Amino acid sequence: MRKAGELLVGNEIYHLRAGWACQFRDLSNGRRAIVDVYLPGDVIGLDTVLLTRPLKEILTLTEVTTEAVAAEDALMNLMAYRPTALYVIWLLGQRKRRADRFLAAISCLDARGRLAMMVLDFYTRLRRRKLIAGSTYNLPLTQVQIGHYLGLTVVHINRVLRSLREARIVNLEKHCITILDLEGLTSLAQNEGMANSSGARIGGRSAPEIGLPTGKSAL
Amino acid sequence: MRKAGELLVGNEIYHLRAGWACQFRDLSNGRRAIVDVYLPGDVIGLDTVLLTRPLKEILTLTEVTTEAVAAEDALMNLMAYRPTALYVIWLLGQRKRRADRFLAAISCLDARGRLAMMVLDFYTRLRRRKLIAGSTYNLPLTQVQIGHYLGLTVVHINRVLRSLREARIVNLEKHCITILDLEGLTSLAQNEGMANSSGARIGGRSAPEIGLPTGKSAL
DNA sequence: CGATTCCTTGAAGGTTGTCAACGTTGGTGG
DNA sequence: CCACCAACGTTGACAACCTTCAAGGAATCG
């Protein structure tokens, strides 16, 4: 249980039970890039699990409850339970594919497209986990943080948000975002290949044996 | 052994013995993004290893010799040999960290910075594998492909290359690139955290038991 | 040697960044 | 309770960066 705006550190894997967090990288010129946003149910720290370097550069975006899995234990269990190892491999592959998709969007889309992509991505992820029902959800990122995430400045984020509001596509106020025109949003995001993370080859349960998330949580 | 410009397909993991390849994503608006460039010694197809969907969207950039590892076999071996599973997890984590670093650069740097980053990245990777000695290496990407990789247009790539040549920083001609001012290049690339992929927690050999690369190849 | 792809350059315009200023909100302490 | 402060949001003017469009030259391949 951490407050918003805290740094998560430690040599562990975290299962994010509630709240949002993000992973960032700071460049030596002072700029920051948010490279990942973690939603409730996500697993944090997988990509550094085999490094001695402790987890860092993880920032909570809201109040957060995490369940820490000591990396040592996780490793022990990885050694002991093959399905878990496969599950971790699958998760990491999924993470990499998500990163590729995001990079392609950043590379190819203008500001409106990137914003549309982001809004849709959070929307589908939250919906898949049944954390929202309607077309409105809580978006805790500040506009500065959205800028860091999409590689744009606050000022421009603000302008594009206004233009999307005026076009009756999305409306964001008080960290609460409403999708007014899902079709328009989708066409802005050029949203191909969004549904490509399914098709697991390992049949049956993908439930892990260690403290990693269970059931729907890491879909 | 494939020619340049071919698509690699199949349900396998490939070990790239010689030559360059890349992974791309096409958006529905017709734009293409190259999301990864594979150098000799790299492993291709890891992130889709647990999907039924066959490998695709891998393009050879040069003539290439690959050693295919049937994914089924690879999986069998993953089940049997724990160190291999750990090695795959480490590789995937490394891949993800590389992707994050690249994304941060694309998000934060202008055209000169991105180009500098790319040139340096290939340089250090090739050097680490002792595939080059001096400050010159063969860069098989066309300028169009560099544009797809860095999220810029050919025209602009061309102009920035010229400006870097005029500034005596790098020189590219006939797919052969020479670093004239390593220090200047590094400062352009804002190259923090480049050396963060070391520090493996699993001691001893990281050599795999299956057809995956051995020794220095996947450093 | 024709044809295709790649490279190169100019001019013009659009998207995004920078700078600056002000309004709003929420929290903290007098 | 109010005053203050800090962080966040909003807007305008202008400049920089990058794209688009267009065209011609160079390289490469059958």
Coordinates of C-alpha atoms (C1' of nucleotides) in Angstrom, one line a residue:
Chain A
M1 CA 0.0 0.0 0.0
R2 CA 1.8 3.1 -1.3
K3 CA 0.7 6.6 -1.9
A4 CA 0.6 8.2 -5.3
G5 CA 3.9 9.6 -6.6
E6 CA 6.2 7.2 -4.8
L7 CA 9.0 5.2 -6.2
L8 CA 8.9 1.5 -6.1
V9 CA 12.3 0.0 -5.4
G10 CA 13.5 -3.4 -4.4
N11 CA 14.7 -6.7 -5.8
E12 CA 11.2 -8.1 -6.2
I13 CA 8.4 -8.8 -8.6
Y14 CA 5.3 -6.9 -7.8
H15 CA 1.7 -7.9 -8.6
L16 CA -0.3 -4.7 -8.8
R17 CA -3.5 -5.4 -7.0
A18 CA -5.0 -2.0 -7.3
G19 CA -4.0 1.4 -8.7
W20 CA -1.8 2.5 -11.5
A21 CA 1.9 2.7 -11.9
C22 CA 4.4 3.5 -14.6
Q23 CA 8.0 2.8 -15.6
F24 CA 10.1 5.6 -16.9
R25 CA 13.6 6.4 -18.2
D26 CA 15.4 9.7 -17.7
L27 CA 17.8 10.9 -20.4
S28 CA 20.9 12.9 -19.5
N29 CA 19.4 15.9 -21.2
G30 CA 16.8 16.1 -18.5
R31 CA 13.9 14.6 -20.5
R32 CA 11.8 11.8 -19.2
A33 CA 10.1 9.1 -21.1
I34 CA 7.4 6.9 -19.6
V35 CA 7.9 3.6 -21.3
D36 CA 5.1 1.5 -19.7
V37 CA 1.9 2.1 -17.8
Y38 CA 0.8 -0.6 -15.4
L39 CA -2.9 -1.2 -14.7
P40 CA -4.5 -3.2 -11.8
G41 CA -3.6 -6.8 -12.4
D42 CA -0.3 -6.2 -14.1
V43 CA 3.0 -7.7 -13.1
I44 CA 5.8 -5.3 -12.5
G45 CA 9.5 -6.1 -12.5
L46 CA 9.6 -9.1 -14.8
D47 CA 12.2 -7.7 -17.2
T48 CA 14.7 -7.1 -14.5
V49 CA 14.1 -10.4 -12.6
L50 CA 17.4 -11.9 -13.5
L51 CA 19.5 -8.8 -12.8
T52 CA 21.3 -8.0 -9.6
R53 CA 20.4 -4.4 -10.2
P54 CA 17.4 -3.6 -8.1
L55 CA 14.1 -2.6 -9.5
K56 CA 13.9 1.2 -9.8
E57 CA 12.3 3.7 -12.1
I58 CA 8.9 2.6 -11.2
L59 CA 6.6 5.4 -10.1
T60 CA 3.1 5.0 -8.6
L61 CA 0.5 7.1 -10.4
T62 CA -2.2 6.6 -7.8
E63 CA -2.5 5.1 -4.4
V64 CA -1.5 1.5 -5.0
T65 CA -1.6 -1.9 -3.3
T66 CA 1.0 -4.3 -4.3
E67 CA 1.8 -7.8 -3.5
A68 CA 5.5 -8.3 -3.5
V69 CA 7.0 -11.6 -4.6
A70 CA 10.6 -11.8 -3.5
A71 CA 12.6 -12.4 -6.6
E72 CA 14.7 -15.1 -4.9
D73 CA 11.5 -17.0 -4.1
A74 CA 10.3 -16.3 -7.6
L75 CA 13.5 -17.8 -9.0
M76 CA 13.4 -20.8 -6.8
N77 CA 9.9 -21.4 -8.0
L78 CA 10.8 -20.8 -11.5
M79 CA 13.3 -23.6 -11.2
A80 CA 10.9 -25.9 -9.6
Y81 CA 7.7 -25.4 -11.6
R82 CA 8.0 -25.6 -15.4
P83 CA 4.5 -24.2 -16.2
T84 CA 5.5 -21.1 -14.2
A85 CA 8.6 -20.7 -16.3
L86 CA 6.5 -21.0 -19.4
Y87 CA 4.0 -18.5 -18.0
V88 CA 6.8 -16.0 -17.3
I89 CA 8.1 -16.5 -20.8
W90 CA 4.7 -16.0 -22.3
L91 CA 4.2 -12.9 -20.2
L92 CA 7.5 -11.4 -21.2
G93 CA 6.8 -12.2 -24.9
Q94 CA 3.4 -10.5 -24.5
R95 CA 5.2 -7.5 -22.9
K96 CA 7.6 -7.3 -25.7
R97 CA 4.9 -7.4 -28.4
R98 CA 3.0 -4.7 -26.6
A99 CA 6.1 -2.6 -26.5
D100 CA 6.6 -3.1 -30.3
R101 CA 3.0 -2.1 -31.0
F102 CA 3.4 1.0 -28.9
L103 CA 6.7 1.9 -30.6
A104 CA 5.1 1.5 -34.0
A105 CA 2.3 3.9 -32.9
I106 CA 4.7 6.4 -31.6
S107 CA 6.7 6.2 -34.8
C108 CA 3.9 6.4 -37.2
L109 CA 1.1 8.5 -35.7
D110 CA 0.7 12.2 -35.1
A111 CA -0.4 13.6 -31.7
R112 CA -4.1 12.9 -32.2
G113 CA -3.4 9.4 -33.2
R114 CA -1.1 8.7 -30.3
L115 CA -3.7 10.1 -27.9
A116 CA -6.4 8.0 -29.4
M117 CA -4.2 5.0 -29.3
M118 CA -3.5 5.5 -25.6
V119 CA -7.1 6.1 -24.7
L120 CA -8.1 3.0 -26.5
D121 CA -5.4 0.9 -25.1
F122 CA -6.3 1.7 -21.5
Y123 CA -9.9 1.2 -22.4
T124 CA -9.6 -2.3 -23.8
R125 CA -7.2 -3.4 -21.1
L126 CA -9.5 -2.2 -18.3
R127 CA -12.5 -3.7 -20.0
R128 CA -10.9 -7.1 -20.6
R129 CA -10.3 -7.3 -16.9
K130 CA -13.9 -6.1 -16.2
L131 CA -12.7 -3.1 -14.2
I132 CA -15.0 -0.8 -16.1
A133 CA -18.3 -1.3 -17.8
G134 CA -19.4 1.8 -19.7
S135 CA -17.3 4.1 -21.9
T136 CA -15.9 6.2 -19.1
Y137 CA -12.9 5.5 -16.9
N138 CA -10.5 7.1 -14.6
L139 CA -7.3 8.2 -16.1
P140 CA -4.9 9.2 -13.3
L141 CA -2.1 10.5 -15.5
T142 CA -1.5 14.2 -15.5
Q143 CA -1.1 15.9 -18.8
V144 CA 2.6 16.2 -18.2
Q145 CA 2.8 12.5 -17.7
I146 CA 0.7 11.8 -20.8
G147 CA 3.2 14.0 -22.6
H148 CA 6.1 11.9 -21.3
Y149 CA 4.3 8.8 -22.3
L150 CA 3.5 9.9 -25.9
G151 CA 6.7 11.8 -26.6
L152 CA 5.0 15.2 -26.7
T153 CA 4.9 18.4 -24.7
V154 CA 2.2 19.3 -22.1
V155 CA 1.2 22.2 -24.1
H156 CA 0.5 20.2 -27.2
I157 CA -1.3 17.4 -25.2
N158 CA -3.5 20.1 -23.9
R159 CA -4.3 21.5 -27.4
V160 CA -5.0 18.1 -28.9
L161 CA -7.2 17.1 -26.0
R162 CA -9.2 20.3 -26.6
S163 CA -9.5 19.5 -30.3
L164 CA -10.7 16.0 -29.6
R165 CA -13.2 17.3 -27.1
E166 CA -14.5 19.8 -29.7
A167 CA -14.7 17.0 -32.3
R168 CA -16.9 15.1 -29.8
I169 CA -14.5 12.2 -29.8
V170 CA -13.3 12.0 -26.2
N171 CA -13.8 14.2 -23.2
L172 CA -11.3 14.4 -20.3
E173 CA -12.0 16.3 -17.2
K174 CA -10.9 15.8 -13.6
H175 CA -8.9 12.7 -14.6
C176 CA -12.1 11.1 -15.9
I177 CA -12.2 10.3 -19.6
T178 CA -15.3 9.5 -21.6
I179 CA -15.2 8.0 -25.1
L180 CA -17.9 9.8 -27.1
D181 CA -17.1 8.3 -30.5
L182 CA -15.5 4.9 -30.3
E183 CA -15.4 4.5 -34.1
G184 CA -13.8 7.8 -34.7
L185 CA -11.3 7.1 -32.0
T186 CA -10.4 3.7 -33.5
S187 CA -9.9 5.2 -36.9
L188 CA -7.6 7.8 -35.5
A189 CA -5.5 5.2 -33.8
Q190 CA -5.1 3.1 -36.9
N191 CA -5.7 0.2 -34.6
E192 CA -4.5 -2.9 -36.4
G193 CA -3.2 -5.9 -34.8
M194 CA -4.6 -4.9 -31.4
A195 CA -6.0 -8.4 -30.9
N196 CA -2.8 -10.3 -31.5
S197 CA -1.8 -11.2 -28.0
S198 CA -4.1 -14.2 -27.9
G199 CA -3.4 -17.7 -29.2
A200 CA -1.4 -19.2 -26.5
R201 CA 0.2 -22.4 -27.5
I202 CA 0.4 -23.9 -24.0
G203 CA -3.0 -25.4 -23.5
G204 CA -5.1 -25.4 -20.3
R205 CA -4.5 -23.2 -17.3
S206 CA -2.0 -20.4 -17.6
A207 CA -2.2 -20.0 -13.9
P208 CA 1.1 -19.8 -12.2
E209 CA 2.4 -21.6 -9.2
I210 CA 4.1 -18.8 -7.5
G211 CA 2.8 -15.5 -6.2
L212 CA 2.2 -14.3 -9.6
P213 CA -1.2 -13.1 -10.6
T214 CA -4.0 -15.7 -11.0
G215 CA -6.9 -16.1 -13.3
K216 CA -7.9 -13.1 -15.3
S217 CA -5.5 -10.7 -13.7
A218 CA -2.8 -10.8 -16.3
L219 CA -4.9 -11.2 -19.4
Chain B
M1 CA 20.6 -19.1 -46.2
R2 CA 18.3 -16.5 -47.6
K3 CA 18.7 -13.6 -49.9
A4 CA 18.3 -10.0 -48.9
G5 CA 14.7 -8.7 -48.9
E6 CA 13.1 -11.9 -48.0
L7 CA 10.4 -12.6 -45.4
L8 CA 11.2 -15.1 -42.7
V9 CA 8.2 -17.1 -41.8
G10 CA 7.6 -20.2 -39.7
N11 CA 6.8 -21.5 -36.3
E12 CA 10.4 -21.5 -35.3
I13 CA 13.1 -19.7 -33.4
Y14 CA 16.0 -18.6 -35.5
H15 CA 19.5 -18.1 -34.6
L16 CA 21.0 -15.5 -36.9
R17 CA 24.4 -16.8 -37.8
A18 CA 25.3 -14.2 -40.4
G19 CA 23.7 -11.1 -41.9
W20 CA 21.1 -8.6 -40.7
A21 CA 17.4 -8.8 -40.4
C22 CA 14.6 -6.7 -38.9
Q23 CA 11.2 -6.9 -37.5
F24 CA 8.5 -4.5 -38.6
R25 CA 4.9 -3.6 -38.1
D26 CA 2.6 -2.1 -40.8
L27 CA -0.2 0.2 -39.7
S28 CA -3.5 0.4 -41.6
N29 CA -2.6 3.8 -42.9
G30 CA 0.1 2.3 -45.0
R31 CA 3.0 3.4 -42.8
R32 CA 5.6 0.9 -41.7
A33 CA 7.7 0.9 -38.5
I34 CA 10.8 -1.2 -38.0
V35 CA 10.7 -2.2 -34.4
D36 CA 13.9 -4.2 -34.1
V37 CA 17.1 -4.8 -36.0
Y38 CA 18.8 -8.1 -35.6
L39 CA 22.5 -8.4 -35.9
P40 CA 24.6 -11.6 -36.4
G41 CA 24.3 -13.6 -33.3
D42 CA 20.9 -12.5 -32.3
V43 CA 18.0 -14.8 -31.7
I44 CA 14.8 -14.1 -33.7
G45 CA 11.3 -15.2 -32.8
L46 CA 11.5 -15.4 -29.0
D47 CA 8.6 -13.1 -28.3
T48 CA 6.2 -15.3 -30.3
V49 CA 7.5 -18.6 -29.1
L50 CA 4.4 -19.5 -27.1
L51 CA 1.9 -18.3 -29.7
T52 CA 0.2 -20.5 -32.3
R53 CA 0.5 -17.6 -34.7
P54 CA 3.5 -18.3 -36.9
L55 CA 6.4 -15.9 -37.0
K56 CA 6.1 -13.3 -39.6
E57 CA 7.0 -9.7 -40.2
I58 CA 10.6 -10.5 -40.1
L59 CA 12.6 -9.2 -43.1
T60 CA 16.1 -10.0 -44.1
L61 CA 18.2 -6.9 -44.7
T62 CA 21.2 -8.7 -46.2
E63 CA 21.9 -12.2 -47.3
V64 CA 21.5 -14.2 -44.2
T65 CA 22.3 -17.6 -42.8
T66 CA 20.0 -18.8 -40.1
E67 CA 19.8 -21.8 -38.0
A68 CA 16.2 -22.7 -37.3
V69 CA 15.2 -24.2 -34.0
A70 CA 11.8 -25.8 -34.3
A71 CA 9.7 -24.1 -31.7
E72 CA 8.3 -27.5 -30.6
D73 CA 11.7 -28.8 -29.9
A74 CA 12.6 -25.6 -28.2
L75 CA 9.6 -25.9 -25.9
M76 CA 10.3 -29.5 -25.1
N77 CA 13.8 -28.4 -24.2
L78 CA 12.5 -25.5 -22.2
M79 CA 10.5 -28.0 -20.2
A80 CA 13.4 -30.2 -19.6
Y81 CA 16.3 -27.9 -18.9
R82 CA 15.8 -25.2 -16.3
P83 CA 18.9 -23.2 -17.1
T84 CA 17.6 -22.8 -20.6
A85 CA 14.3 -21.5 -19.4
L86 CA 16.2 -19.0 -17.2
Y87 CA 18.3 -18.1 -20.2
V88 CA 15.3 -17.5 -22.3
I89 CA 13.8 -15.4 -19.6
W90 CA 17.0 -13.4 -19.3
L91 CA 17.1 -12.9 -23.1
L92 CA 13.5 -11.7 -23.2
G93 CA 14.1 -9.3 -20.3
Q94 CA 17.1 -8.0 -22.1
R95 CA 15.1 -7.6 -25.2
K96 CA 12.4 -5.7 -23.4
R97 CA 14.9 -3.4 -21.7
R98 CA 16.5 -2.7 -25.1
A99 CA 13.1 -1.9 -26.5
D100 CA 12.4 0.5 -23.6
R101 CA 15.7 2.3 -24.1
F102 CA 15.0 2.6 -27.8
L103 CA 11.5 3.9 -27.1
A104 CA 12.8 6.5 -24.7
A105 CA 15.3 7.7 -27.4
I106 CA 12.6 8.0 -30.0
S107 CA 10.4 9.9 -27.6
C108 CA 13.0 12.3 -26.4
L109 CA 15.5 12.9 -29.1
D110 CA 15.3 14.9 -32.4
A111 CA 16.4 13.5 -35.7
R112 CA 20.2 14.0 -35.1
G113 CA 20.0 12.4 -31.7
R114 CA 18.0 9.4 -33.0
L115 CA 20.5 8.8 -35.8
A116 CA 23.4 9.1 -33.4
M117 CA 21.8 6.7 -31.1
M118 CA 21.2 4.2 -33.8
V119 CA 24.8 4.4 -35.2
L120 CA 26.2 4.0 -31.7
D121 CA 23.9 1.1 -30.8
F122 CA 24.9 -0.9 -33.8
Y123 CA 28.5 0.0 -33.2
T124 CA 28.6 -1.2 -29.6
R125 CA 26.7 -4.4 -30.4
L126 CA 29.0 -5.3 -33.3
R127 CA 32.0 -4.4 -31.3
R128 CA 30.9 -6.4 -28.2
R129 CA 30.7 -9.5 -30.5
K130 CA 34.1 -8.7 -32.0
L131 CA 32.5 -8.4 -35.5
I132 CA 34.3 -5.1 -36.1
A133 CA 37.5 -3.6 -34.9
G134 CA 37.9 0.0 -36.1
S135 CA 35.3 2.7 -36.2
T136 CA 33.8 1.7 -39.5
Y137 CA 31.2 -0.9 -40.2
N138 CA 28.7 -2.0 -42.8
L139 CA 25.2 -0.6 -42.4
P140 CA 23.0 -2.4 -44.8
L141 CA 19.8 -0.4 -44.1
T142 CA 18.6 1.8 -46.9
Q143 CA 17.7 5.4 -45.9
V144 CA 14.1 4.5 -46.3
Q145 CA 14.5 1.7 -43.8
I146 CA 16.4 4.0 -41.4
G147 CA 13.5 6.3 -41.6
H148 CA 11.1 3.5 -40.8
Y149 CA 13.3 2.5 -37.9
L150 CA 13.6 6.0 -36.4
G151 CA 10.1 7.3 -37.2
L152 CA 11.3 9.9 -39.8
T153 CA 11.0 10.4 -43.5
V154 CA 13.7 9.5 -46.0
V155 CA 14.1 13.1 -47.0
H156 CA 14.8 14.1 -43.5
I157 CA 17.2 11.2 -42.9
N158 CA 19.1 12.3 -45.9
R159 CA 19.4 15.8 -44.8
V160 CA 20.4 14.9 -41.3
L161 CA 23.0 12.5 -42.6
R162 CA 24.5 15.3 -44.6
S163 CA 24.6 17.7 -41.7
L164 CA 26.3 15.0 -39.6
R165 CA 28.8 14.5 -42.4
E166 CA 29.4 18.2 -42.7
A167 CA 29.9 18.4 -38.9
R168 CA 32.5 15.7 -39.2
I169 CA 30.7 13.4 -36.9
V170 CA 29.8 10.4 -39.0
N171 CA 30.2 9.6 -42.7
L172 CA 27.9 7.2 -44.5
E173 CA 28.5 6.2 -48.1
K174 CA 27.7 3.0 -49.9
H175 CA 26.3 1.4 -46.8
C176 CA 29.5 1.9 -45.0
I177 CA 29.5 4.1 -42.0
T178 CA 32.5 5.7 -40.3
I179 CA 32.4 7.3 -36.9
L180 CA 34.6 10.4 -37.1
D181 CA 33.8 11.9 -33.7
L182 CA 32.8 9.3 -31.1
E183 CA 32.5 11.8 -28.4
G184 CA 30.3 14.2 -30.3
L185 CA 28.2 11.2 -31.4
T186 CA 27.7 10.1 -27.8
S187 CA 26.7 13.5 -26.6
L188 CA 24.2 13.7 -29.4
A189 CA 22.7 10.4 -28.4
Q190 CA 22.4 11.4 -24.7
N191 CA 23.5 7.9 -24.1
E192 CA 22.8 7.1 -20.5
G193 CA 22.1 3.7 -19.2
M194 CA 23.6 2.1 -22.3
A195 CA 25.5 -0.3 -20.1
N196 CA 22.7 -1.6 -18.0
S197 CA 22.1 -5.0 -19.5
S198 CA 24.8 -6.6 -17.5
G199 CA 24.7 -7.9 -14.0
A200 CA 23.1 -11.3 -14.5
R201 CA 22.0 -12.8 -11.3
I202 CA 22.3 -16.4 -12.4
G203 CA 26.0 -17.2 -11.9
G204 CA 28.2 -19.3 -14.0
R205 CA 27.5 -20.3 -17.6
S206 CA 24.6 -18.7 -19.4
A207 CA 25.1 -21.1 -22.2
P208 CA 21.8 -22.8 -23.2
E209 CA 21.2 -26.5 -23.8
I210 CA 19.1 -26.2 -26.9
G211 CA 19.9 -24.9 -30.3
L212 CA 20.1 -21.4 -29.0
P213 CA 23.2 -19.4 -29.5
T214 CA 26.3 -20.3 -27.5
G215 CA 29.1 -18.3 -25.9
K216 CA 29.5 -14.7 -26.9
S217 CA 26.8 -14.8 -29.6
A218 CA 23.9 -13.4 -27.6
L219 CA 25.8 -11.0 -25.4
Chain C
dC1 C1' 20.9 -0.9 -71.7
dG2 C1' 16.4 -0.2 -69.9
dA3 C1' 14.1 -0.2 -65.6
dT4 C1' 13.8 0.0 -61.0
dT5 C1' 15.2 1.3 -56.7
dC6 C1' 17.8 4.4 -54.1
dC7 C1' 19.9 8.9 -53.2
dT8 C1' 19.8 14.0 -53.2
dT9 C1' 18.1 18.6 -53.2
dG10 C1' 14.7 22.7 -53.2
dA11 C1' 10.6 25.1 -51.8
dA12 C1' 6.5 25.4 -49.2
dG13 C1' 3.5 24.3 -45.6
dG14 C1' 2.0 21.8 -41.4
dT15 C1' 2.8 19.9 -36.9
dT16 C1' 5.0 20.4 -32.7
dG17 C1' 8.0 22.9 -29.4
dT18 C1' 9.3 26.9 -26.7
dC19 C1' 8.4 30.9 -24.1
dA20 C1' 5.4 33.4 -21.4
dA21 C1' 1.5 34.4 -18.8
dC22 C1' -2.6 33.5 -16.2
dG23 C1' -6.5 30.7 -14.2
dT24 C1' -7.6 26.7 -11.3
dT25 C1' -7.3 23.4 -7.9
dG26 C1' -6.0 21.3 -3.6
dG27 C1' -3.4 21.1 0.4
dT28 C1' -1.2 23.4 4.5
dG29 C1' -0.5 26.4 8.2
dG30 C1' -1.5 30.7 10.4
Chain D
dC1 C1' -11.6 30.3 8.0
dC2 C1' -8.7 32.4 5.1
dA3 C1' -4.1 33.1 3.0
dC4 C1' -0.7 31.2 0.8
dC5 C1' 1.7 28.0 -2.0
dA6 C1' 2.6 24.5 -5.2
dA7 C1' 1.2 21.7 -8.8
dC8 C1' -1.7 21.4 -12.6
dG9 C1' -4.3 23.1 -16.5
dT10 C1' -5.1 26.5 -20.3
dT11 C1' -4.1 29.7 -24.0
dG12 C1' -1.5 32.8 -27.4
dA13 C1' 2.4 34.1 -30.3
dC14 C1' 6.3 32.7 -32.5
dA15 C1' 10.0 29.6 -33.9
dA16 C1' 12.0 25.2 -35.0
dC17 C1' 11.7 20.9 -36.8
dC18 C1' 9.9 17.8 -39.9
dT19 C1' 6.9 16.4 -43.8
dT20 C1' 5.1 16.8 -48.2
dC21 C1' 5.5 17.4 -53.0
dA22 C1' 8.3 17.6 -56.9
dA23 C1' 12.1 16.6 -59.7
dG24 C1' 16.5 15.0 -61.2
dG25 C1' 20.8 12.2 -60.6
dA26 C1' 23.1 7.9 -59.2
dA27 C1' 23.4 3.2 -58.5
dT28 C1' 22.0 -1.5 -59.1
dC29 C1' 20.1 -5.4 -61.4
dG30 C1' 18.1 -8.3 -64.9

